[in-house]
Structures are given as structure tokens and as C-alpha cells.
Short mmCIF file of C-alpha atoms in Angstrom, two decimals:
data_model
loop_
_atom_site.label_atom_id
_atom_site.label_comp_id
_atom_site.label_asym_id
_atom_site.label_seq_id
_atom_site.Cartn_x
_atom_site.Cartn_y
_atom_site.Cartn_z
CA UNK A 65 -6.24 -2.27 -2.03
CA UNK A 66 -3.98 -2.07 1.04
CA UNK A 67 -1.74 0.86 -0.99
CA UNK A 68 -5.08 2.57 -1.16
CA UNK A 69 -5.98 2.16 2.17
CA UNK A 70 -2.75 3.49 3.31
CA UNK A 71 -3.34 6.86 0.94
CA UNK A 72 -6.45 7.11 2.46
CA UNK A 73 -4.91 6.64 5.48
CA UNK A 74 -2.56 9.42 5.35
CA UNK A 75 -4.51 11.80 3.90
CA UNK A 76 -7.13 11.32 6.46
CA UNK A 77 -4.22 12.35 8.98
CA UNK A 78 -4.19 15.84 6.89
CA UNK A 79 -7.04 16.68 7.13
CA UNK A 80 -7.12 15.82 10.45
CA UNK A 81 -4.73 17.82 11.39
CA UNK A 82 -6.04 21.17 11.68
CA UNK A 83 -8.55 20.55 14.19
CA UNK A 84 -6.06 19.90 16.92
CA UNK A 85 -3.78 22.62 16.56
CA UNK A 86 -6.81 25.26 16.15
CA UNK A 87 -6.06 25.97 19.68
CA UNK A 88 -2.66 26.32 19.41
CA UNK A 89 -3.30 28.79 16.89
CA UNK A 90 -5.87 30.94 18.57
CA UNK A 91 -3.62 31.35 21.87
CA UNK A 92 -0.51 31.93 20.25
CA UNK A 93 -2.09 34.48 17.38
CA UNK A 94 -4.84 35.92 19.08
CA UNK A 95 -7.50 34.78 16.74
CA UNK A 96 -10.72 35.93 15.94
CA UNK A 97 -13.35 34.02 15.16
CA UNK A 98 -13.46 34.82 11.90
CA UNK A 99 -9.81 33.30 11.22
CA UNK A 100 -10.83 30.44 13.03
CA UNK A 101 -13.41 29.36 10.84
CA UNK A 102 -11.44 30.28 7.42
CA UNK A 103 -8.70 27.67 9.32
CA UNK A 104 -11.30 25.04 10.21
CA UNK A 105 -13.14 25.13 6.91
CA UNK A 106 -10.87 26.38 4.54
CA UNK A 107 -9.49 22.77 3.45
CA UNK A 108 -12.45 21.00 2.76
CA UNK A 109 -13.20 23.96 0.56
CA UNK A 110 -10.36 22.95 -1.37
CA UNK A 111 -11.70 19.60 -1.34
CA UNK A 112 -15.13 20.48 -2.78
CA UNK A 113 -13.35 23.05 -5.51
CA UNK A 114 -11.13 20.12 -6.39
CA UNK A 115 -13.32 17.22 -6.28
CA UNK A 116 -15.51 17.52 -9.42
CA UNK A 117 -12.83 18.66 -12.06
CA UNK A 118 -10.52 15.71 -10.57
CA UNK A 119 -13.09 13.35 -11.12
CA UNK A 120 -13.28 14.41 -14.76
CA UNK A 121 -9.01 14.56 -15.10
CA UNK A 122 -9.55 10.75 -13.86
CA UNK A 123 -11.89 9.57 -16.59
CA UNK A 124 -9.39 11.10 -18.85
CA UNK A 125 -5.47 10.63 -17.83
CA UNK A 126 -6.40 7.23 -15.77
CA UNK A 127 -7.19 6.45 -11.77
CA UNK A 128 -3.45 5.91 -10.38
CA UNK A 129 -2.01 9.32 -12.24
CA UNK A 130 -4.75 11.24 -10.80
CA UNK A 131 -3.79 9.39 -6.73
CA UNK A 132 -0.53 9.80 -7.38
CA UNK A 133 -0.38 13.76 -8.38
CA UNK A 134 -2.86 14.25 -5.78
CA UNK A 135 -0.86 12.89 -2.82
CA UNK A 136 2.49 14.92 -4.25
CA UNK A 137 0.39 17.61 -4.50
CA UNK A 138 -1.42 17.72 -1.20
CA UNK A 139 1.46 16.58 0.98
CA UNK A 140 4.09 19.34 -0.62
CA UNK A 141 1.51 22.09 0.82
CA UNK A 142 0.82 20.65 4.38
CA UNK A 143 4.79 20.51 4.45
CA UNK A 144 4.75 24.39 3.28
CA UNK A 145 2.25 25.00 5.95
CA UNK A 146 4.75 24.04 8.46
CA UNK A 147 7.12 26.96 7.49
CA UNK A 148 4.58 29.76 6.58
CA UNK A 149 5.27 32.89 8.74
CA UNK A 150 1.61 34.24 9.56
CA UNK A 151 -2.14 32.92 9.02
CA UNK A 152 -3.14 34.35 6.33
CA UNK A 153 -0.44 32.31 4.13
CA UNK A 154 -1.71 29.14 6.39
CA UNK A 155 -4.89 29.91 5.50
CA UNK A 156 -3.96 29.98 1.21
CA UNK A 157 -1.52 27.07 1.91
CA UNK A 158 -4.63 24.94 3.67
CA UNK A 159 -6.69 25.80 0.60
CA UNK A 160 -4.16 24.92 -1.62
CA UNK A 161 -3.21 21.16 0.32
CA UNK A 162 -7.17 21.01 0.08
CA UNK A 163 -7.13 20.75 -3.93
CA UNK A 164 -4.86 17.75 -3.64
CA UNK A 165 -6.89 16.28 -1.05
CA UNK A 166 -9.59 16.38 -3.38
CA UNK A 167 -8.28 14.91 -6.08
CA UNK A 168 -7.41 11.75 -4.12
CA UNK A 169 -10.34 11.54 -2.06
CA UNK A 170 -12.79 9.73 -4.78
CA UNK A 171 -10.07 7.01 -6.07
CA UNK A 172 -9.80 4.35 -3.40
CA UNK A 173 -13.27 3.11 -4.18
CA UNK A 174 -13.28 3.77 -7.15
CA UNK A 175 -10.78 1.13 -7.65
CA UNK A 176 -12.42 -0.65 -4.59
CA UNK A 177 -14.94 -1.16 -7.83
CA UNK A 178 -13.26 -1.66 -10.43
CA UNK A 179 -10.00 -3.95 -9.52
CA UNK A 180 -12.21 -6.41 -6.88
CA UNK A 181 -14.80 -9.14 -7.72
CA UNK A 182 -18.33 -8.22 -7.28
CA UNK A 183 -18.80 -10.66 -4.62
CA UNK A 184 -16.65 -8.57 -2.28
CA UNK A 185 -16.74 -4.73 -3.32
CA UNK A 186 -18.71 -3.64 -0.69
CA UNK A 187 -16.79 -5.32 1.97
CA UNK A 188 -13.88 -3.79 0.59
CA UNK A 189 -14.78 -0.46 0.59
CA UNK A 190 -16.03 -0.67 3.86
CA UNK A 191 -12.45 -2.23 5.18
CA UNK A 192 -10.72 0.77 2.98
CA UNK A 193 -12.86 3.53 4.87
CA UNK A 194 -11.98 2.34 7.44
CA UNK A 195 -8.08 3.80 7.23
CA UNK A 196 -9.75 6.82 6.96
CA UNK A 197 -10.89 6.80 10.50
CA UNK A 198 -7.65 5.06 11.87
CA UNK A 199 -5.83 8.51 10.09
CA UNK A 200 -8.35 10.84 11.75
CA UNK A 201 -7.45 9.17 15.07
CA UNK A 202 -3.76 9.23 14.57
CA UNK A 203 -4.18 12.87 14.12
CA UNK A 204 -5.05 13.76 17.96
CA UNK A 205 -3.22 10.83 18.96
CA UNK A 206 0.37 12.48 17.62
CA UNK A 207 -0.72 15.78 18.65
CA UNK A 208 -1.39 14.15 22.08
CA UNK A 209 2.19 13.09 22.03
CA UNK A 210 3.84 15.60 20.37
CA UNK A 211 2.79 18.96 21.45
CA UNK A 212 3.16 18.70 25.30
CA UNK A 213 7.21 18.03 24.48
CA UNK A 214 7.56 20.81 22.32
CA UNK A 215 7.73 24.60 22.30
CA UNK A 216 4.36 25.98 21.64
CA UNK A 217 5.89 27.48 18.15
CA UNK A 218 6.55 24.32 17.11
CA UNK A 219 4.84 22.02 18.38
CA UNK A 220 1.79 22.70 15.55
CA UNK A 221 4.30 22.91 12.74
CA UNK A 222 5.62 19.76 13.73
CA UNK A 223 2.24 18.31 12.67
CA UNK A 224 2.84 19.52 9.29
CA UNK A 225 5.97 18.35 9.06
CA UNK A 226 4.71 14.91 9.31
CA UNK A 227 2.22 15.80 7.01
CA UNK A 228 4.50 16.23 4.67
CA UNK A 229 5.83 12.86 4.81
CA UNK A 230 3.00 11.45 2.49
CA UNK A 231 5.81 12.77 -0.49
CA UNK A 232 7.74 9.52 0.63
CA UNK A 233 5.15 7.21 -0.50
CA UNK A 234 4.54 8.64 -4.25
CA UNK A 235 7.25 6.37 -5.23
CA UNK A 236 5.46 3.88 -3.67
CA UNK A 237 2.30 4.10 -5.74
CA UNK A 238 3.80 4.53 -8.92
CA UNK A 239 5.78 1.31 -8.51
CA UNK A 240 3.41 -0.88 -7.34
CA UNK A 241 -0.11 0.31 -7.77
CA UNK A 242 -1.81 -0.91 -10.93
CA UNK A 243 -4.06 1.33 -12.94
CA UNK A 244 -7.21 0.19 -13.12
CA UNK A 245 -8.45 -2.56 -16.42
CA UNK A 246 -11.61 -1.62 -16.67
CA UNK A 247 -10.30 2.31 -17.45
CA UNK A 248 -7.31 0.66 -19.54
CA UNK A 249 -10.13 -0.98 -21.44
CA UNK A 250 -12.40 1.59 -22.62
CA UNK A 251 -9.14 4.10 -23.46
CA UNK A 252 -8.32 1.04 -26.23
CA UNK A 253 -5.46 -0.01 -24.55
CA UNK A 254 -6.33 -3.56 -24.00
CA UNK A 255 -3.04 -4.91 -24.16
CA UNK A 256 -1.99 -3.16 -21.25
CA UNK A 257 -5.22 -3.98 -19.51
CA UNK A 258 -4.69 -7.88 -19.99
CA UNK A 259 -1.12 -7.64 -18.46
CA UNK A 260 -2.58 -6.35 -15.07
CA UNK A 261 -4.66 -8.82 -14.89
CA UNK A 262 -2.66 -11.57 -16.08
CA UNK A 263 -0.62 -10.79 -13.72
CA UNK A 264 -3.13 -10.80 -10.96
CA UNK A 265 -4.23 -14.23 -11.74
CA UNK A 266 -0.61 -15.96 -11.77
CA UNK A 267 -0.36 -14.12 -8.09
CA UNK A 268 -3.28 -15.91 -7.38
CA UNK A 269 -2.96 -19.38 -8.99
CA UNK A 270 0.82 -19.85 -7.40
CA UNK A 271 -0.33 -18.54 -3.80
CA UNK A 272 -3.38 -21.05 -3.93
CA UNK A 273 -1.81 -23.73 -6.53
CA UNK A 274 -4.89 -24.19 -8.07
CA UNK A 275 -5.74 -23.08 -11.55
CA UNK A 276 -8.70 -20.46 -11.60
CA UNK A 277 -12.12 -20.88 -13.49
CA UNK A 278 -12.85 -20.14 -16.74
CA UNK A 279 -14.18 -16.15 -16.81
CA UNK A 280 -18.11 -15.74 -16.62
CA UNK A 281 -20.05 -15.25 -19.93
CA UNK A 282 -20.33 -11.52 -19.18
CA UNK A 283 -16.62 -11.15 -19.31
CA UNK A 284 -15.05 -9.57 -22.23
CA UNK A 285 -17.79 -8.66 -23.60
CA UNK A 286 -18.14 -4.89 -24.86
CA UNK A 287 -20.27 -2.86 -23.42
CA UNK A 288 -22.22 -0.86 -26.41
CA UNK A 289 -21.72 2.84 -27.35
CA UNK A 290 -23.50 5.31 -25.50
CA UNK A 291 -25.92 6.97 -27.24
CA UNK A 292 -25.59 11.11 -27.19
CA UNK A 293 -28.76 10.96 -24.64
CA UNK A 294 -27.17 8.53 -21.71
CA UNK A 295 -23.46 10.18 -22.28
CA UNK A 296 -23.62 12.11 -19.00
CA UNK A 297 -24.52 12.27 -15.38
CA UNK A 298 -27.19 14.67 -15.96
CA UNK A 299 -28.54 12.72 -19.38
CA UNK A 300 -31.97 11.21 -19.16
CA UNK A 301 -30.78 7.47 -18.73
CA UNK A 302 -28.25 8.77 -15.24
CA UNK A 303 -30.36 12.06 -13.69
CA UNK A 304 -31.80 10.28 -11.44
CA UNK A 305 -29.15 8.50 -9.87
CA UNK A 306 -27.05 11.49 -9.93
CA UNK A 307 -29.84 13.63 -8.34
CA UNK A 308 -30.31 10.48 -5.32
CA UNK A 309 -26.36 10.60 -5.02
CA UNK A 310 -26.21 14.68 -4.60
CA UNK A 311 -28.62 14.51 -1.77
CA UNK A 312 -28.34 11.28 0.24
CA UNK A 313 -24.44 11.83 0.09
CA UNK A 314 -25.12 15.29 1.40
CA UNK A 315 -27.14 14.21 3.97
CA UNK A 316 -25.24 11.09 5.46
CA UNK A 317 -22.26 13.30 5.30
CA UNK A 318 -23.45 15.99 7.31
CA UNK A 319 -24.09 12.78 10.04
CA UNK A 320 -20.33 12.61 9.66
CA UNK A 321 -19.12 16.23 10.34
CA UNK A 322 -21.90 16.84 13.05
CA UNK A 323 -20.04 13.90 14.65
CA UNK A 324 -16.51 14.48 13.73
CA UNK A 325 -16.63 18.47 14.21
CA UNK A 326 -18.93 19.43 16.80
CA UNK A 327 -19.08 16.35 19.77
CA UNK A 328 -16.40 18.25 21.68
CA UNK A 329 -18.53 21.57 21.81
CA UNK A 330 -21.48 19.86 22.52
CA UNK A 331 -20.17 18.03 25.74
CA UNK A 332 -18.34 21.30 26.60
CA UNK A 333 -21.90 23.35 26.35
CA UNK A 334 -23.67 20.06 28.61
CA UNK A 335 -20.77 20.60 31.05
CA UNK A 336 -18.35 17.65 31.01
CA UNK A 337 -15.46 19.15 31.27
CA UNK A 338 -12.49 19.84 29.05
CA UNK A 339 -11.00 16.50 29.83
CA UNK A 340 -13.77 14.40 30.47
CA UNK A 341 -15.46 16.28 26.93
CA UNK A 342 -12.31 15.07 25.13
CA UNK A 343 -12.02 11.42 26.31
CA UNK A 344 -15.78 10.80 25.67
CA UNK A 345 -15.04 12.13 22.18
CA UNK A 346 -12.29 9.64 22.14
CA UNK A 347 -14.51 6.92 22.53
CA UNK A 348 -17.09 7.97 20.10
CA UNK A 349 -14.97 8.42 17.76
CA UNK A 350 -13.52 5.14 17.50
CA UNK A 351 -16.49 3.51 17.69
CA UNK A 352 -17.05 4.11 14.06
CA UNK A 353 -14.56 1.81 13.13
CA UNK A 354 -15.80 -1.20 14.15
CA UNK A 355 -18.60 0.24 12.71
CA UNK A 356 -17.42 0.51 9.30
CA UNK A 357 -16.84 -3.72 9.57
CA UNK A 358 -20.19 -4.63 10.57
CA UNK A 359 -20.85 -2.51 7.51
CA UNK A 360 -18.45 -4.76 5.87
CA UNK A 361 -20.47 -8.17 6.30
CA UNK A 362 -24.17 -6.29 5.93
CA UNK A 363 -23.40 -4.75 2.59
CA UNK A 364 -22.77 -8.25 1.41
CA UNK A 365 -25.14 -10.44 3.44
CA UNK A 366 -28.11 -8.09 2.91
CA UNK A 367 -27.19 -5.94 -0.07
CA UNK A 368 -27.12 -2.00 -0.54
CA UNK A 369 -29.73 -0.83 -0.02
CA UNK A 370 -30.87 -2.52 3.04
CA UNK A 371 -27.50 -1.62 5.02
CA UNK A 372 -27.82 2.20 3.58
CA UNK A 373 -31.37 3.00 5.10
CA UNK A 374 -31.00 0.28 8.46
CA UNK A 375 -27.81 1.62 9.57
CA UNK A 376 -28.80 5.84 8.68
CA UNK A 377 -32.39 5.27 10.23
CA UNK A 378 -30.61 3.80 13.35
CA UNK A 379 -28.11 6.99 13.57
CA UNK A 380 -30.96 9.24 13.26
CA UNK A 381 -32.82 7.80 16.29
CA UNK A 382 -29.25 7.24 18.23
CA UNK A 383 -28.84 11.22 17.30
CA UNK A 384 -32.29 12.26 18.79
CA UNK A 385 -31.22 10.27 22.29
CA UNK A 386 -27.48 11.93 22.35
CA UNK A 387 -29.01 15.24 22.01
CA UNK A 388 -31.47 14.82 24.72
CA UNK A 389 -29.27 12.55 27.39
CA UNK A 390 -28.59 14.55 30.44
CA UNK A 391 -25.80 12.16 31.86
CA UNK A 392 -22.68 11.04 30.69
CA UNK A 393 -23.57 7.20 30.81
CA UNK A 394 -26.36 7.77 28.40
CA UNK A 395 -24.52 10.49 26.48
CA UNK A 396 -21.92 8.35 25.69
CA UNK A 397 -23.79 5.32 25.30
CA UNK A 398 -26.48 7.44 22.22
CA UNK A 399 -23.23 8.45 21.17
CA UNK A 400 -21.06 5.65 20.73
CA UNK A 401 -24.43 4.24 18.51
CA UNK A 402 -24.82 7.50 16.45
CA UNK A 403 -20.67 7.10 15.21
CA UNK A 404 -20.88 3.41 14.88
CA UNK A 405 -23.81 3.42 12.69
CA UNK A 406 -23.83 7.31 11.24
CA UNK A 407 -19.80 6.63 10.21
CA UNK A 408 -20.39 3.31 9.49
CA UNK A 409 -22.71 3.81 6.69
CA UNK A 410 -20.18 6.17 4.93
CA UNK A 411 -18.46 3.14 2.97
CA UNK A 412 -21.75 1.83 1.48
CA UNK A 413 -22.73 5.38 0.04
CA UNK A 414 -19.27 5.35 -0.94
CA UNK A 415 -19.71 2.02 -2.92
CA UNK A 416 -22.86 2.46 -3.43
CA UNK A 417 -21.87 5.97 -5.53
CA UNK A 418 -19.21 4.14 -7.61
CA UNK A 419 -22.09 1.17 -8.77
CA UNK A 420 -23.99 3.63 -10.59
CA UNK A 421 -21.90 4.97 -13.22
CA UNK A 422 -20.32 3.08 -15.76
CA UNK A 423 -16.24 3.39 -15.96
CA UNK A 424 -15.88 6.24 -18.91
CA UNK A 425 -17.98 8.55 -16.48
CA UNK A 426 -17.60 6.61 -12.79
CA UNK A 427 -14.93 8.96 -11.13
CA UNK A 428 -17.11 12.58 -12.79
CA UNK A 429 -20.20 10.89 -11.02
CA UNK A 430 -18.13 10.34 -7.84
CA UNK A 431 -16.49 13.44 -7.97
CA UNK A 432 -20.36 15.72 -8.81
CA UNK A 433 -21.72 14.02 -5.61
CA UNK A 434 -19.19 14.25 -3.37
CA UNK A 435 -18.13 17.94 -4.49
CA UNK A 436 -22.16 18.26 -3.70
CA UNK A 437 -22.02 16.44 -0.33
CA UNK A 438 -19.08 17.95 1.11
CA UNK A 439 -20.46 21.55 0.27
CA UNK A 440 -23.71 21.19 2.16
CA UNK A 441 -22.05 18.23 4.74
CA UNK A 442 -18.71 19.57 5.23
CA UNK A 443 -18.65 23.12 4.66
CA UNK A 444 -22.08 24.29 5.24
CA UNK A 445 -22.34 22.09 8.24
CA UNK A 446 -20.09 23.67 10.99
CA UNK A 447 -21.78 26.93 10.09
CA UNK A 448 -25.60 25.47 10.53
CA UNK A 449 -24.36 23.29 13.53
CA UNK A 450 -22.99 26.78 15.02
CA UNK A 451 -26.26 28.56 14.47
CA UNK A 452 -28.65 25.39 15.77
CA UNK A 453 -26.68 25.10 19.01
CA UNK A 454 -26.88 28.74 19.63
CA UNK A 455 -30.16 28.68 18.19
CA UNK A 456 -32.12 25.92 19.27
CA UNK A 457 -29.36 24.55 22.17
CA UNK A 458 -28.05 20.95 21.95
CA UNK A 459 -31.45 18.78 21.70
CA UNK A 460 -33.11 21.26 18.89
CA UNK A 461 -29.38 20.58 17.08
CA UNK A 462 -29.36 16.87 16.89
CA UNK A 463 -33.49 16.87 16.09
CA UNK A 464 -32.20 18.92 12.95
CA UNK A 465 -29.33 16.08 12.28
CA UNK A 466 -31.79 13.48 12.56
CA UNK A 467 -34.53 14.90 10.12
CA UNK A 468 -31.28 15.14 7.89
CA UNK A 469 -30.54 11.49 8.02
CA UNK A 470 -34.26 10.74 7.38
CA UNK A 471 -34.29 12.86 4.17
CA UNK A 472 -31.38 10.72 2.93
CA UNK A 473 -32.98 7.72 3.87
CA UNK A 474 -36.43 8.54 2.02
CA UNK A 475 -34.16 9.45 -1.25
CA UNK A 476 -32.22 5.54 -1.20
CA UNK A 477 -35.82 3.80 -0.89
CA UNK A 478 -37.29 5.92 -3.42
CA UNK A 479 -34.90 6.10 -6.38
CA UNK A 480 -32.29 3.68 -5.40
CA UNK A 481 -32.02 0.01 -6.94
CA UNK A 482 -30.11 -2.82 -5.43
CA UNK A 483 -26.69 -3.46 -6.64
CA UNK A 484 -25.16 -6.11 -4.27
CA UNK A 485 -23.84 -9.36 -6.64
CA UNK A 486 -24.36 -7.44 -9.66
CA UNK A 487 -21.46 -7.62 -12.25
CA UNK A 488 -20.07 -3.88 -12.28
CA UNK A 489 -20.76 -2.98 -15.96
CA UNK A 490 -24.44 -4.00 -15.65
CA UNK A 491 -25.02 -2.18 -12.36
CA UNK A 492 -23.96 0.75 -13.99
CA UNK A 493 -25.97 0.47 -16.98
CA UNK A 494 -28.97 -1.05 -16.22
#
């Protein structure tokens, strides 16, 4: 799990990336606004092209071949992006990094589910999410560092550069990251499945020096063949999980973008200040993370569901206060709540997502909803974000974000079931 974190992790820092050097770009190029938004969009396009016919290579050639080629993959192009000689080859070299990105993005929790015990899934995905934010930090934090102390030619492509580094730790993964049993398993190649995980428990029998239990009755057992009417994500027996997935992921998402993407501009347009706009973004910002660990203990001590509609509800009245504070105190205060909780919830959807497909289909399921959700959240969003603030100004905005997180909410109470405790196979087939 901490190898996947760390993918996460640098990934994160990719994508992450282009946000800081945007104005870089548009001083030293002369940018219109056109190019500007191909730059700041243009990878998580990638992402969403990526993201659904990944999901369906990772059913197929296996979980760890599928993070593995998509790190190379995506970490060769941000380290072309360094040396490209205009924007428009940035702009096909960002789209290009963004296919990789999205073949990596839906395999940490993935195999959050399917390598940890079911007592502790959700806790883990929320503690692997939460290297995502640490990467989206480092991003700023490096540019912070690095840019001031170099030429303004380089100081962007130095960025890159370190983006590239991510092609050091492929070696890294294929040594020491297992692929995942439960895939092993259904491919027939239980031999190699019961090697992982013999290994696993003679790790954990000489680090303790106790001898672990006997497995639980539901272990080993098969789980029976589907029949041609529940053998898809669409089929009778999975529509309507796939359908609740598609829009509550979409919505909770868009949460995440309005946050990630657009606090600078709104403090800007409420007249903070470049520097006091940026340091109360700062703040914000990090106050997902701890967010993501309270998420961590309520996804475990009160279950799914619970944590999914408690923790969006609570963004979506946090967002209605941030968009109608008039001082900073307050603005940063209905801010700091909207991150902790609106981020924070993004493991448990994450999880959440992964429970309710069974392992021949899980990562197709993961990738349909997230190719879904990062459309409408991530792409879609800067552009309805733009038009609301210009629109409807910042309070009419954040209204519109919090009807968003409502919609999401309504979906999870009306078609979701509970999955916290539940062995993996029967979550996903029940």
C-alpha cells in the first residue's frame, strides 16, 4: 500500500504541475485565453480518454502491469514536455502524459480492495488519497522554490524535469509490488495467487511471532459463474450501481475541482490580494488532508454510506457560507470546512466505487465512473465555474456547487447499500 501511495503521490505532483507554471506560460508566450484553457484542461482530458479502456486492459493483463506501464508512460511525456519548443507540442505532449495518468489513476484502490482485510479498506483508501493531496501540495511548494532561482525559460521546464523522475521508480514497482490474488485467482492462476499470499502471512507471523487464524468459511470458496445477464456494468444485476457511481462521482468531484481550480480566482474577484489570495488557498488546501483521516476512522466506525452523505451534505452547506462570506476570517474559516469535508469524502467514493463490482469487472466499473466523473467534474467544471462567476458572481457560483453536492447526496441514500465489514466478493455480488 505505501508503493501505491507513493505512485499516487507522484502522479498527483503531475498533474499538479501545470497549474503553477500557467503563468509563466502566459507572460513569456503571450497567451490567449484560448491556449490557456487547452493547457489547463488538456491533461485531465487525457485522463478521462484513458480512464475507461485502462480499466478494461486491467481486468485483462492484471492491476500492477497496467500501474506500472502507466507511470513509464506518463512520466516519459511530462519529461518530453520539458524540452518541447512551442505550445502547441506542450499542449499534444500534456494530452499525451494525460493517457498515462489515466491509466494509473483507478489502481491504488483498487488494490486498496483487493490486497487489505475488509476490516480496514476504507481506512486505507482514505490514508492512500491522501498522497494524492500531499503531491498536489508539493507541486506549488517546488515551484515556490524553484522558479524565483531560475531563468524564467527554465524555471517551468524544470518542473517537468522532475516530473520526469517518476521513470526512476518503475523498477521499483515491478520488484516489489505484488499483483493482486484476487485477479490472479479468477485468471486460473492460483498457484501464483497462493504464493503472494503465503508470503504475506510468513511477513506477518515472524513480525508478530504469533501464528495467524485459521481463514473464515467464506474463504476459498468460488464465487459462481456469471450468468450472460449480470456479466457487465450495464447488465440488469450492476445498472444501478453503475448509474449511482456515474453521477455521485461526478458530482463530489466537481466539489473537488471547484476547490482545487478556482479558490484562487475567487479570492482574487472578492479582493484579497495576489498574496494574501494565494496563502489563504494554501491553507484551504491542506486542510483536506487531515480531512481525508477523519474520513479514515468514519468510514470504519460508521460505515459507507453514512460518512458519504454526512461529510458531502456538510461541504455543501460549508460551500453556501464561503460563497457568501465578505471577510477573510469567515472566508477562510467556510473554506477550510468546504476542503476538509468536500476533499475528504473523495476516498470513500473512491472505496466505495471499488465495493461494487466484483474483481473480473472491478477496475472497467472504476474506470466507466471515473472516466464519467472527471468529464462533467474535471473537464466540464472549469468551464461552468468560468461562466457562473461571470454569470451569477461568486455567491450564485458556490449556490450552484452546493445543489451539486446535494444531487450526489440524494443518489448514495437512494440506490446505495452499505458495504462497511462486508467480505469483498459478497459486497460485490450481493
Amino acid at each position: 500500500m505505501l508503493l501505491a501511495g507513493i505512485a499516487w503521490l507522484i502522479e498527483s505532483y503531475d498533474i499538479g504541475i501545470m497549474g503553477n507554471i500557467l503563468p509563466l506560460l502566459e507572460k513569456q508566450y503571450q497567451l490567449n485565453s484560448f491556449m490557456v484553457g487547452s493547457l489547463a484542461t488538456v491533461s485531465t482530458l487525457g485522463i478521462v480518454l484513458a480512464i475507461i479502456p485502462a480499466g478494461w486492459l486491467a481486468d485483462r493483463v492484471g492491476r500492477k502491469k497496467m500501474l506500472v506501464f502507466g507511470t513509464a508512460w506518463y512520466a516519459f511525456f511530462s519529461l518530453l514536455c520539458g524540452m518541447v519548443p512551442s505550445i502547441p507540442l506542450l499542449i499534444v505532449c500534456r494530452l499525451i502524459a494525460g493517457l498515462g495518468m489515466g491509466a494509473v489513476f483507478p489502481i491504488p484502490y483498487a488494490m486498496a480492495a483487493e490486497l487489505t482485510s475488509k476490516r480496514i479498506r476504507g481506512s486505507m483508501t482514505a490514508v492512500l488519497d491522501s498522497f494524492l493531496s500531499f503531491g498536489y501540495f508539493l507541486a506549488p511548494l517546488l515551484a515556490l522554490l524553484l522558479i524565483p532561482q531560475l531563468p524564467t525559460q527554465w524555471g517551468w521546464r524544470m518542473l517537468f524535469y522532475i516530473g520526469g523522475l517518476p521513470l526512476l521508480y518503475v523498477p521499483v514497482l515491478i520488484k516489489w509490488m505484488p499483483e493482486s490474488p484476487r485477479w490472479l485467482t479468477i485468471q486460473g492462476r492460483g498457484e501464483e495467487a497462493d504464493q503472494i499470499v503465503t508470503q504475506l502471512e510468513q511477513r506477518i507471523e515472524s513480525r508478530t511471532g504469533l501464528a495467524l487464524p485459521e481463514p473464515g468459511s467464506h474463504a476459498g470458496q468460488s464465487m459462481p459463474t456469471p450468468s450472460r445477464a449480470s456479466s457487465g456494468i450495464f447488465s440488469r444485476a450492476y445498472l444501478k450501481r453503475t448509474l449511482m457511481m456515474c453521477i455521485s462521482f461526478a458530482c463530489i468531484l466537481f466539489i473537488f475541482y471547484a476547490i482545487q481550480t478556482y479558490t484562487p480566482t475567487v479570492l482574487l474577484k472578492e479582493g484579497y490580494g495576489i498574496s494574501n489570495a494565494f496563502l489563504l488557498t494554501t491553507i484551504i488546501v491542506l486542510a483536506s488532508i487531515p480531512g481525508k483521516y477523519a474520513a479514515a476512522y468514519a468510514i470504519e466506525r460508521f460505515g459507507r454510506k453514512f460518512t458519504l452523505i454526512s461529510f458531502t451534505l456538510i461541504a455543501a452547506a460549508s460551500a453556501l457560507c464561503f460563497g457568501f462570506a465578505h471577510n477573510g476570517a469567515l472566508a477562510l474559516l467556510a473554506g477550510c470546512v468546504l476542503s476538509f469535508f468536500g476533499i475528504g469524502v473523495d476516498p470513500v467514493i473512491k472505496i466505495y466505487g471499488a465495493e461494487q463490482y466484483p474483481t473480473r469487472m472491478r477496475e472497467l466499473g472504476i474506470g466507466v465512473f471515473e472516466g464519467v466523473g472527471r468529464l462533467f467534474g474535471g473537464v466540464l467544471a472549469p468551464f461552468i465555474m468560468a461562466f457562473l462567476l461571470t454569470s451569477f458572481n461568486v455567491a450564485g457560483s458556490y449556490v450552484f456547487v452546493a445543489v451539486i453536492a446535494v444531487i450526489g447526496v440524494c443518489v448514495v441514500a437512494w440506490l446505495g447499500t452499505e458495504t462497511r465489514g462486508v467480505v469483498l466478493e459478497k459486497a460485490s455480488n450481493s
